[in-house]
Short mmCIF file of C-alpha atoms in Angstrom, two decimals:
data_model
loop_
_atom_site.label_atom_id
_atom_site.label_comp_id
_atom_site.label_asym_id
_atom_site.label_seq_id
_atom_site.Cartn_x
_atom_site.Cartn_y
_atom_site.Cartn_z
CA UNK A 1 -10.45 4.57 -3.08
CA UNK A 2 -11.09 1.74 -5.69
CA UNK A 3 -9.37 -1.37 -5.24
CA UNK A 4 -8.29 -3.35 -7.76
CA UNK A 5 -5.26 -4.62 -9.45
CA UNK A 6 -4.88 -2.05 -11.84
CA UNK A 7 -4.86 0.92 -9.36
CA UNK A 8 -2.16 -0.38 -7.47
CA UNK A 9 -0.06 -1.43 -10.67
CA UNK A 10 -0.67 1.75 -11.94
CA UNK A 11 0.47 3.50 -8.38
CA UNK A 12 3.68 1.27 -8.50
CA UNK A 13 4.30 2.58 -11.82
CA UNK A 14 3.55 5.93 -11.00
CA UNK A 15 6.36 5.57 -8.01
CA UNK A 16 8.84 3.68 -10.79
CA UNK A 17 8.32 6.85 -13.20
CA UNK A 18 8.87 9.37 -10.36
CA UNK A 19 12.31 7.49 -8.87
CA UNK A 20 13.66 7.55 -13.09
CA UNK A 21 12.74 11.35 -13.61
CA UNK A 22 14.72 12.05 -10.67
CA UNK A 23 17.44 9.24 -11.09
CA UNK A 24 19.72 11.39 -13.80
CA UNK A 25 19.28 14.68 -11.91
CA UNK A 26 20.45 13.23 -8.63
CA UNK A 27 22.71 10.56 -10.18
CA UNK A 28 26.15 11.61 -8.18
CA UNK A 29 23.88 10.13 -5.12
CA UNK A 30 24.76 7.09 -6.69
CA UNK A 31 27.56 7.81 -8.83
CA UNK A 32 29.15 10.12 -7.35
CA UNK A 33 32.91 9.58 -8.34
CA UNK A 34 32.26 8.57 -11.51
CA UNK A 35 30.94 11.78 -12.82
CA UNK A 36 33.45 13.77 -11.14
CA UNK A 37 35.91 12.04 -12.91
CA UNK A 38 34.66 11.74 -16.05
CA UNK A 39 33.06 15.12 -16.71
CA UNK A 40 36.21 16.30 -15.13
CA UNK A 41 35.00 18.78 -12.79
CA UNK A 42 35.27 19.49 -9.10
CA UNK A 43 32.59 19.49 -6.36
CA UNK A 44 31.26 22.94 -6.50
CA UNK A 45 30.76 22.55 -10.76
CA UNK A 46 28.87 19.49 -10.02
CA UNK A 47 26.98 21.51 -7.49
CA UNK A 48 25.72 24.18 -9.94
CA UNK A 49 24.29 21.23 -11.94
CA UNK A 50 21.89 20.39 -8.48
CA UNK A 51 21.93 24.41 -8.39
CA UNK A 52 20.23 24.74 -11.39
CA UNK A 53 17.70 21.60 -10.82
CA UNK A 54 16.69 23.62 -8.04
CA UNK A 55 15.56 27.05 -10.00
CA UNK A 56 13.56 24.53 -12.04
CA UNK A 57 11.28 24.16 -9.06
CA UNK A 58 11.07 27.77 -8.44
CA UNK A 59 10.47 28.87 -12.03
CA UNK A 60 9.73 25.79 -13.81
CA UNK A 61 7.15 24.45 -11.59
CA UNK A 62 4.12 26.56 -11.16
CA UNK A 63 4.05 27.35 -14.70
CA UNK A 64 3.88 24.06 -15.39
CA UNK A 65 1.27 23.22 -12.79
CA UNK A 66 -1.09 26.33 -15.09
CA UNK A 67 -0.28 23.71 -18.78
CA UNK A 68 -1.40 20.62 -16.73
CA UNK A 69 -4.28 22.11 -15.61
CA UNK A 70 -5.36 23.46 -18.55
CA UNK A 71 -4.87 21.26 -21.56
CA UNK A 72 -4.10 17.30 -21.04
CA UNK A 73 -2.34 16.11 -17.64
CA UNK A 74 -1.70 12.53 -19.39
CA UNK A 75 -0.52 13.85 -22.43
CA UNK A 76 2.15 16.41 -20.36
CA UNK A 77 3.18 12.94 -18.54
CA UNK A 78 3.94 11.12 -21.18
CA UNK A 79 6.03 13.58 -23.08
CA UNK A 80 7.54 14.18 -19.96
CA UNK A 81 9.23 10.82 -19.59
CA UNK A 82 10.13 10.65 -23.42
CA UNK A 83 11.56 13.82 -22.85
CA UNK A 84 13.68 12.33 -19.96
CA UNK A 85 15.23 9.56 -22.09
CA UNK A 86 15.93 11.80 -24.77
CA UNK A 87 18.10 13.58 -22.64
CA UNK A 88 19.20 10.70 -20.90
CA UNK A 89 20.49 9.15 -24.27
CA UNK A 90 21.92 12.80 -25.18
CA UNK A 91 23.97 12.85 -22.23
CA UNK A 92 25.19 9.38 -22.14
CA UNK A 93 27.01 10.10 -25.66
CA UNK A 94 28.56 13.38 -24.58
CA UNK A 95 29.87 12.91 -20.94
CA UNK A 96 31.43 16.82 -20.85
CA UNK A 97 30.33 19.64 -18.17
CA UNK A 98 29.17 22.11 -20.47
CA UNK A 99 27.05 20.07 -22.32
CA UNK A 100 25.45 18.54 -19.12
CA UNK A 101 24.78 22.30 -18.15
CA UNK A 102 22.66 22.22 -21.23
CA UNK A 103 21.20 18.56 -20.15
CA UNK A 104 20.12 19.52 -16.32
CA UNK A 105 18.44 22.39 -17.65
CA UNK A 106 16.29 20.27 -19.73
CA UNK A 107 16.06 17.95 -16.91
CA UNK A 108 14.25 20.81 -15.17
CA UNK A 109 12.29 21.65 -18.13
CA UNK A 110 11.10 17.99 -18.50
CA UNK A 111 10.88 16.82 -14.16
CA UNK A 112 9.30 19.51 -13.32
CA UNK A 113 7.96 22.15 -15.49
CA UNK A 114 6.52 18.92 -17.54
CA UNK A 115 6.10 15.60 -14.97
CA UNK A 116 5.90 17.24 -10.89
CA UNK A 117 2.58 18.92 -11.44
CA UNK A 118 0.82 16.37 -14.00
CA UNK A 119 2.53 13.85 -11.74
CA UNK A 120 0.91 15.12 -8.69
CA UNK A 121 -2.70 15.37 -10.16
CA UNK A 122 -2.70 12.15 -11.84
CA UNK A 123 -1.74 10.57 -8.29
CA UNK A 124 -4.66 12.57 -6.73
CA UNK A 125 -7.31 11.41 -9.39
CA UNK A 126 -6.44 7.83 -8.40
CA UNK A 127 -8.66 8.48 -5.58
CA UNK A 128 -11.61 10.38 -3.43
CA UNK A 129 -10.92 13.30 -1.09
CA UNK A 130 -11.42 10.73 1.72
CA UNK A 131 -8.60 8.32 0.46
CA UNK A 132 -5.77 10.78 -0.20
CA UNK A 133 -3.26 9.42 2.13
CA UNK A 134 -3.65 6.37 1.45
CA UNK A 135 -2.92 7.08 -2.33
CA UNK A 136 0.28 9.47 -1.41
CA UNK A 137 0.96 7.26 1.20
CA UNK A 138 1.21 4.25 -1.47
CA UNK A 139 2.78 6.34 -4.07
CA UNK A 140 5.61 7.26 -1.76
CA UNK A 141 6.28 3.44 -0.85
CA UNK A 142 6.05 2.72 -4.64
CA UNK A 143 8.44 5.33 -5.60
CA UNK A 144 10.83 3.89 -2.69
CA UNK A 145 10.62 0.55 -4.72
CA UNK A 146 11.32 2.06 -7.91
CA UNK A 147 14.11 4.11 -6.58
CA UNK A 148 15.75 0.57 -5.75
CA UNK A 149 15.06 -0.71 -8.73
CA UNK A 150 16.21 1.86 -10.77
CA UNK A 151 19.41 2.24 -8.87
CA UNK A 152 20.18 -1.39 -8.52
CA UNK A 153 20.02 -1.45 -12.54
CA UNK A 154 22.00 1.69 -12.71
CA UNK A 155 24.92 -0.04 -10.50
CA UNK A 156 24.72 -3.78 -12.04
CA UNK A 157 25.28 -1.93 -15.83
CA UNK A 158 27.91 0.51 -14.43
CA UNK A 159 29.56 -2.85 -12.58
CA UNK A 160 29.44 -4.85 -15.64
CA UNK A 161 31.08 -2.12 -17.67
CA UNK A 162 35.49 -2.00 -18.53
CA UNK A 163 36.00 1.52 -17.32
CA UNK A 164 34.57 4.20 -15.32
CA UNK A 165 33.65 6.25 -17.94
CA UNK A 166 31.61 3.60 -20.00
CA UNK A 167 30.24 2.21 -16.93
CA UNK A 168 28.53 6.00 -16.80
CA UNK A 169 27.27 5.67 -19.71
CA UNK A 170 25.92 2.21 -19.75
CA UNK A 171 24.06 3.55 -16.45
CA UNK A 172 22.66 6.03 -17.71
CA UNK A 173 21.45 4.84 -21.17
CA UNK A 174 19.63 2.20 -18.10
CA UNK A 175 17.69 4.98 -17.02
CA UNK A 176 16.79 6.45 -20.89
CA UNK A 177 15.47 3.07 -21.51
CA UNK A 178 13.84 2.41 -18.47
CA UNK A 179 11.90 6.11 -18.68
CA UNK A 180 11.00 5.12 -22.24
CA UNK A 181 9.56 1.40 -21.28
CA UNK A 182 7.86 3.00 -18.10
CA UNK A 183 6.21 6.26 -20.27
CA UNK A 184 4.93 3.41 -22.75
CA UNK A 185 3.36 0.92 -19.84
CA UNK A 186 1.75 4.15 -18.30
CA UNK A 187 -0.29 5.60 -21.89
CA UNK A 188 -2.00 2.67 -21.70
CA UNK A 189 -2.88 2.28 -17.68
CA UNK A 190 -3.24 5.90 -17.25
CA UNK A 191 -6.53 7.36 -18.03
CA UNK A 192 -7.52 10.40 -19.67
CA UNK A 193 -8.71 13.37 -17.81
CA UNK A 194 -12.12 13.01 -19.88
CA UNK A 195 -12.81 9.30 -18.84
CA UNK A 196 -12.38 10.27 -15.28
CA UNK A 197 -15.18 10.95 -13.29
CA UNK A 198 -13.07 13.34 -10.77
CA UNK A 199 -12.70 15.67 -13.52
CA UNK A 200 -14.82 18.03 -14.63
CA UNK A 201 -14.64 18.21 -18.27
CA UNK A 202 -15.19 21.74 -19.05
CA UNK A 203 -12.71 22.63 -17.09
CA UNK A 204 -10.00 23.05 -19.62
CA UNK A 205 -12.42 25.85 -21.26
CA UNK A 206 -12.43 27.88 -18.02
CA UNK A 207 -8.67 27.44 -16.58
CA UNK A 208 -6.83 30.52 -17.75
CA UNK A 209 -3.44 32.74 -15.92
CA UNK A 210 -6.02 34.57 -14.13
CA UNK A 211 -6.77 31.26 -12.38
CA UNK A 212 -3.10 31.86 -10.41
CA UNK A 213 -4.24 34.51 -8.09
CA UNK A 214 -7.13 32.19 -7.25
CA UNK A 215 -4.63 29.27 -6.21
CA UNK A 216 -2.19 31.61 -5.22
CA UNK A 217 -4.35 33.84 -2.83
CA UNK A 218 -5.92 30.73 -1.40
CA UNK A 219 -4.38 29.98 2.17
CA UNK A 220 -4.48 26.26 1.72
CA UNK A 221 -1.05 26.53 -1.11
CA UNK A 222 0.67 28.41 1.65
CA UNK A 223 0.02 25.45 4.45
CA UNK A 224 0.41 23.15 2.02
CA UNK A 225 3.45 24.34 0.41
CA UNK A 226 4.67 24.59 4.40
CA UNK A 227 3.80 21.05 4.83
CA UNK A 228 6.32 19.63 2.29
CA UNK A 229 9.12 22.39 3.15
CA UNK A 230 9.15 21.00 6.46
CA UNK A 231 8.87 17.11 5.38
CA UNK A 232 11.73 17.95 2.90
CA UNK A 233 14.40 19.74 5.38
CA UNK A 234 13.75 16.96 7.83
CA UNK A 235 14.44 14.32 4.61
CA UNK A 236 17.27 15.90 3.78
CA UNK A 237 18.68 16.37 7.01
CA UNK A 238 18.38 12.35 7.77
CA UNK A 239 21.56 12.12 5.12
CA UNK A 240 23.54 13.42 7.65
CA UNK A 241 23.02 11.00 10.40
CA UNK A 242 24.89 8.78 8.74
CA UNK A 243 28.40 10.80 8.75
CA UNK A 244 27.48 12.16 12.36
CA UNK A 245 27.31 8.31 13.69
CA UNK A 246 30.78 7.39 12.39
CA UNK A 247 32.12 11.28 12.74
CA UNK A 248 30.65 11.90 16.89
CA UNK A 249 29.37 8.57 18.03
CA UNK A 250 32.05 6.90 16.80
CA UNK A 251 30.21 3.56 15.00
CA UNK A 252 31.86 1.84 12.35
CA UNK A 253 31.59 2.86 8.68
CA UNK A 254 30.06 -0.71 7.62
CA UNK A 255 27.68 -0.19 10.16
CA UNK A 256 26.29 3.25 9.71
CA UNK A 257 26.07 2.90 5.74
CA UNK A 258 23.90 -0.24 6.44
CA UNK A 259 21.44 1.74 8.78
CA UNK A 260 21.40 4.38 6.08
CA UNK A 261 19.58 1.45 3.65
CA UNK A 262 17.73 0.52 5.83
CA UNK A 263 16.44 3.99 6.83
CA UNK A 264 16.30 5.65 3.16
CA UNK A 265 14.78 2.11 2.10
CA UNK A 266 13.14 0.31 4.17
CA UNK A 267 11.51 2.32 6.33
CA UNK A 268 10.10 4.10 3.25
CA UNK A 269 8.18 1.27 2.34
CA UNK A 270 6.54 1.11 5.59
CA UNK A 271 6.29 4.47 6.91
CA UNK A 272 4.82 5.87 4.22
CA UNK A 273 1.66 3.80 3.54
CA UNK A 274 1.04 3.97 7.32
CA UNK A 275 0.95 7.47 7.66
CA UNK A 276 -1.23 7.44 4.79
CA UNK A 277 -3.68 4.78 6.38
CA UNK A 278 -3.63 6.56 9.78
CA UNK A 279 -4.46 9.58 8.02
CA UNK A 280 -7.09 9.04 6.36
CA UNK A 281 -8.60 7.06 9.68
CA UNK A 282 -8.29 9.59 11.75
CA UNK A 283 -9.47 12.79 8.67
CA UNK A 284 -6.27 14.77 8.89
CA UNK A 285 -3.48 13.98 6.98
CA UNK A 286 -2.44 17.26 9.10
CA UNK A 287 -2.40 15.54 12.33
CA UNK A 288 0.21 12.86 11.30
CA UNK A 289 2.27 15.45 9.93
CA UNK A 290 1.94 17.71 13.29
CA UNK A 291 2.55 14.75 15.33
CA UNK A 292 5.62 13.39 13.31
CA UNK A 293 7.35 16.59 13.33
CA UNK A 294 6.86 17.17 17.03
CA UNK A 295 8.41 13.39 17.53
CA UNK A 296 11.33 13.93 15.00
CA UNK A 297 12.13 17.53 17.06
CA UNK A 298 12.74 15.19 19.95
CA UNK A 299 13.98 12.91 18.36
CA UNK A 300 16.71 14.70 17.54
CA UNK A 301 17.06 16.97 20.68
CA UNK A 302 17.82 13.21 21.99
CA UNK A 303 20.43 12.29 19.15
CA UNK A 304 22.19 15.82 20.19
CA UNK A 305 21.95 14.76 23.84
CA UNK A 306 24.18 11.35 23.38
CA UNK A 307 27.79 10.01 24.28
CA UNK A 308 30.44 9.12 22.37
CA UNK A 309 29.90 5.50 24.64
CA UNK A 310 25.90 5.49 23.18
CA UNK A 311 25.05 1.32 22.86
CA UNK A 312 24.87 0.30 19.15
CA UNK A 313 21.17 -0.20 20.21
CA UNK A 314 20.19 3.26 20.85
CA UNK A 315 21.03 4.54 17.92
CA UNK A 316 19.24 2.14 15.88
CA UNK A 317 16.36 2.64 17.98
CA UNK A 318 15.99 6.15 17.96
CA UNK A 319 17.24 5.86 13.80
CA UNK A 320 14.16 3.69 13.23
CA UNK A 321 11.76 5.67 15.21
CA UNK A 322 12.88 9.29 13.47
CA UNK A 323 13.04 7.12 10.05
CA UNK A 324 9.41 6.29 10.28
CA UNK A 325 8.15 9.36 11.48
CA UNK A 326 10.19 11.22 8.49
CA UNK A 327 8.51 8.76 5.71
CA UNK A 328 4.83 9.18 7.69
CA UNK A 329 5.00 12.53 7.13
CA UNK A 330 6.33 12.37 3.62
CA UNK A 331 2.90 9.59 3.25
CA UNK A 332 1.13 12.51 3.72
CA UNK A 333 2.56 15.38 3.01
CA UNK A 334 1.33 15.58 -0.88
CA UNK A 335 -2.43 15.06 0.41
CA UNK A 336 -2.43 18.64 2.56
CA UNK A 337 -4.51 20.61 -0.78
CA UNK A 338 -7.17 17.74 -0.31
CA UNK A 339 -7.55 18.51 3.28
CA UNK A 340 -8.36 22.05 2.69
CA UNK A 341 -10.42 21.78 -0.12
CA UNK A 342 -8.03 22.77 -2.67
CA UNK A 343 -9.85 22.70 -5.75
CA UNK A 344 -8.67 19.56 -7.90
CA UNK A 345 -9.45 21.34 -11.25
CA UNK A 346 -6.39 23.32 -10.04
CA UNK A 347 -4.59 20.24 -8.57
CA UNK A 348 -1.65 20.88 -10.72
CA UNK A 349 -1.03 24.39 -10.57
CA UNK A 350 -1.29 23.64 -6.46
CA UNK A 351 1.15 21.25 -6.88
CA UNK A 352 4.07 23.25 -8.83
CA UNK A 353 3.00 26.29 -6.42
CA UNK A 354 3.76 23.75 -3.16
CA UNK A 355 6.39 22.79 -5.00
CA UNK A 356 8.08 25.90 -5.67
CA UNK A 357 8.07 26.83 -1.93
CA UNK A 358 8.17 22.87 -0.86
CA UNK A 359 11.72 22.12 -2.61
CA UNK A 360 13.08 25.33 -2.31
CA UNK A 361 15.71 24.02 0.54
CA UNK A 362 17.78 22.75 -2.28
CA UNK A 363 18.67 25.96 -3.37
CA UNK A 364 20.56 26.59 -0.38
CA UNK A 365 20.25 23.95 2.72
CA UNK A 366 23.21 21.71 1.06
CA UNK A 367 25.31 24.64 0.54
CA UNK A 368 24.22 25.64 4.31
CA UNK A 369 24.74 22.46 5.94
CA UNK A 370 28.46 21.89 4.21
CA UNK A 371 29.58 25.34 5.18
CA UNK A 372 29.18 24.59 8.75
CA UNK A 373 30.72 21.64 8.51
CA UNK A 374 33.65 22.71 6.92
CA UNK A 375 33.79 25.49 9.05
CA UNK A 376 33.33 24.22 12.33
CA UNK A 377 33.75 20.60 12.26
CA UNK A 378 32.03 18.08 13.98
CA UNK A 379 30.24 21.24 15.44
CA UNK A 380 28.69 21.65 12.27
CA UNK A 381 26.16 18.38 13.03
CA UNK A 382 25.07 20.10 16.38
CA UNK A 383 24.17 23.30 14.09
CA UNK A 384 22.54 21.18 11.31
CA UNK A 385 20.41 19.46 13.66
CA UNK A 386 19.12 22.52 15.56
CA UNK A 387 18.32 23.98 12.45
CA UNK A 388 15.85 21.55 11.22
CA UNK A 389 14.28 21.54 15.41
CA UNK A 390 13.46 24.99 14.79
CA UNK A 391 12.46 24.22 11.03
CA UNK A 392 10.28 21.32 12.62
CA UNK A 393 8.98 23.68 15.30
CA UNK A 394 7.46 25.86 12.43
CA UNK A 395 6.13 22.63 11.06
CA UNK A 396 4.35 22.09 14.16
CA UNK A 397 3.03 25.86 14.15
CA UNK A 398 1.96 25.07 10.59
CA UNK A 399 -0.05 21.85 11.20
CA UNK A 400 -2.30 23.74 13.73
CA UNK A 401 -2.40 27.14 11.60
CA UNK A 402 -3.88 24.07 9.22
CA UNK A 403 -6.53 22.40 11.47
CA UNK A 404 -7.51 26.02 12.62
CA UNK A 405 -8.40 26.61 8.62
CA UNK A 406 -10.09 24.06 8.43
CA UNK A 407 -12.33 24.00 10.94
CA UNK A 408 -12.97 27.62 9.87
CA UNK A 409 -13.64 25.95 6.14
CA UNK A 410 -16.19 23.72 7.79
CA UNK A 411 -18.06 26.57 9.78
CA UNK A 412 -18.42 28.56 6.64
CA UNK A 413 -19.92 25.87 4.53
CA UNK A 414 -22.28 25.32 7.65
CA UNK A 415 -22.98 29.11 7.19
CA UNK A 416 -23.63 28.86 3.34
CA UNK A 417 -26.14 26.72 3.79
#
């Protein structure tokens, strides 16, 4: 791993430009009243918009992983965040539901058919197969940092605006101009594929469809794509600690939305770049994900296992322990290919394959998750949560399905020579 001022301005960059291609898509996490109110639509519309965010990763994804591989990662980047503030700006002068059908789909066109896969190899380039997490493991902290960047602009413009509506809209011609700024900063501190020395230059010539059964018959996607399935439910199922603290245990409001920052914040900053470090220490990024999903499992067997009475102290505890384990493994997650000896001249086809099976909880897990608890209550946390412990039990499975392949990788090279 080279150290030196540029890499890590480039990785905070890198983390500012993932946090804005994601910022519009996932803006009612910020915004949430707002845009029901001014698009005029009720929950489940708004829901088709994440619905259809989420076939981008499916569809969208590994198709784009094949284009970044095969012609110009930097040049797919950079078009990709131009892309996302000209839809930005589109939507910010036509606040209506049908046209912001239109917009998400572009969204997925441009976050992930376009950015997730060039994004994922130009993060992996940064670095040698021995300093992976540490790079993923930075790039996750730095896109934690741009994520609170980017939303603190988003709120001071929609705070500073007359109405809701043009609040909105100031907010999110913030994130056009921010994606525009960013794209321009990163042409000139990204390289090109040809002036790195990770990349073999002739492989543009040789990458072709036929190239997908390679990536796609290789067992490291599968574990890999595993990896960040797992990682992901367990993200996504931290959101709903804070309702189940005020809901079952009974803590204030004020105080569970401030353990939320400093979980989804915070903790991202430092959890990630450990896990990284202690990854790449130890040679197995797949370790620190085995051993963070067996901690979260208990974790939250232990959250399950608590009184209404629980001390305020507890629960912070035990939020700050599953918080850091969830952003360790989320450090590392993206660095599973490397570990199995994924080839990097089909880095980006890897990464919209993992992504594809990765993400694919949002096409349902949300839909899941709010059934139950709409169904059965405050029963519907004691559901959610034993959902991702058997989710995080597969996890486990999957990490040592993952060393087992790889110590099988290293007896074979020892037999091919």
């Amino acid at each position: 791993m080279k150290k030196n001022p540029k890499l890590f301005l480039t990785i905070f960059f890198f983390g500012t430009a993932y946090a804005l291609q994601y910022a519009l898509p996932f803006i009612q996490y910020v915004l949430y009243n707002p845009l029901v109110a001014t698009l005029d639509v009720t929950n489940a519309q708004l829901g088709v918009l994440i619905a259809i965010f989420g076939i981008g990763n499916i569809v969208g994804a590994p198709i784009g992983g094949w284009f970044a591989d095969r012609f110009s990662y930097k040049t797919i980047y950079i078009i990709s965040m131009f892309g996302t503030s000209a839809l930005s700006f589109l939507f910010a002068f036509n606040l209506n539901y049908q046209f912001a059908v239109y917009i998400w789909i572009g969204l997925a066109v441009s976050a992930l058919f376009a950015f997730y896969p060039s994004h994922i190899k130009a993060v992996r380039m940064l670095g040698d197969e021995e300093s992976q997490g540490k790079i993923f493991g930075l790039s996750e902290s730095a896109s934690g940092i741009g994520s609170v960047i980017v939303n603190s602009l988003a709120l001071f413009l929609f705070g500073r605006a007359a109405t809701e509506a043009l609040g909105l809209q100031a907010a999110i011609i913030g994130y056009g101009v921010a994606s525009l700024l960013v794209g321009i900063v990163l042409y000139f501190l990204m390289e090109s594929p040809a002036e790195n020395e990770n990349v073999d230059e002739d492989a543009e010539e040789r990458i072709g469809l036929k190239d997908y059964w390679i990536v796609l018959k290789f067992p490291g996607t599968w574990l890999a794509g595993m990896a960040i399935f797992v990682t992901y439910t367990l993200y996504t199922t931290l959101t709903y600690f804070t309702p189940y603290f005020t809901d079952v245990l009974g803590v204030t409001v004020a105080f569970s939305g401030g353990l939320a920052i400093v979980r989804t914040y915070l903790l991202r900053f430092v959890g990630a770049p450990i896990g990284g470090y202690i990854g790449d220490r130890i040679h197995s990024v797949t370790k620190v994900l085995g051993i963070s999903f067996l901690a979260s499992a208990i974790i939250i067997l232990a959250f399950l296992g608590l009184p209404a009475t629980t001390s305020t102290t507890i629960i912070i505890i035990l939020t700050l322990l599953i918080s850091t384990f969830t952003f360790m493994a989320r450090g590392n997650m993206f660095a599973v290919p490397a570990e199995v000896k994924s080839p990097t001249k089909y880095a980006a086809m890897t990464a919209g394959i993992t992504c594809a099976i990765g993400f694919a909880p949002d096409l349902f897990q949300f839909t899941m998750y709010g059934s139950w608890l709409d169904n059965y209550g405050n029963d519907g946390y004691r559901y959610i949560f034993i959902y991702a412990v058997v989710i995080l039990v597969v996890g486990i499975i999957n990490s040592i399905l993952t060393l087992m392949y790889k110590k099988h990788q290293a007896k074979q090279e020892i037999i091919s020579k």
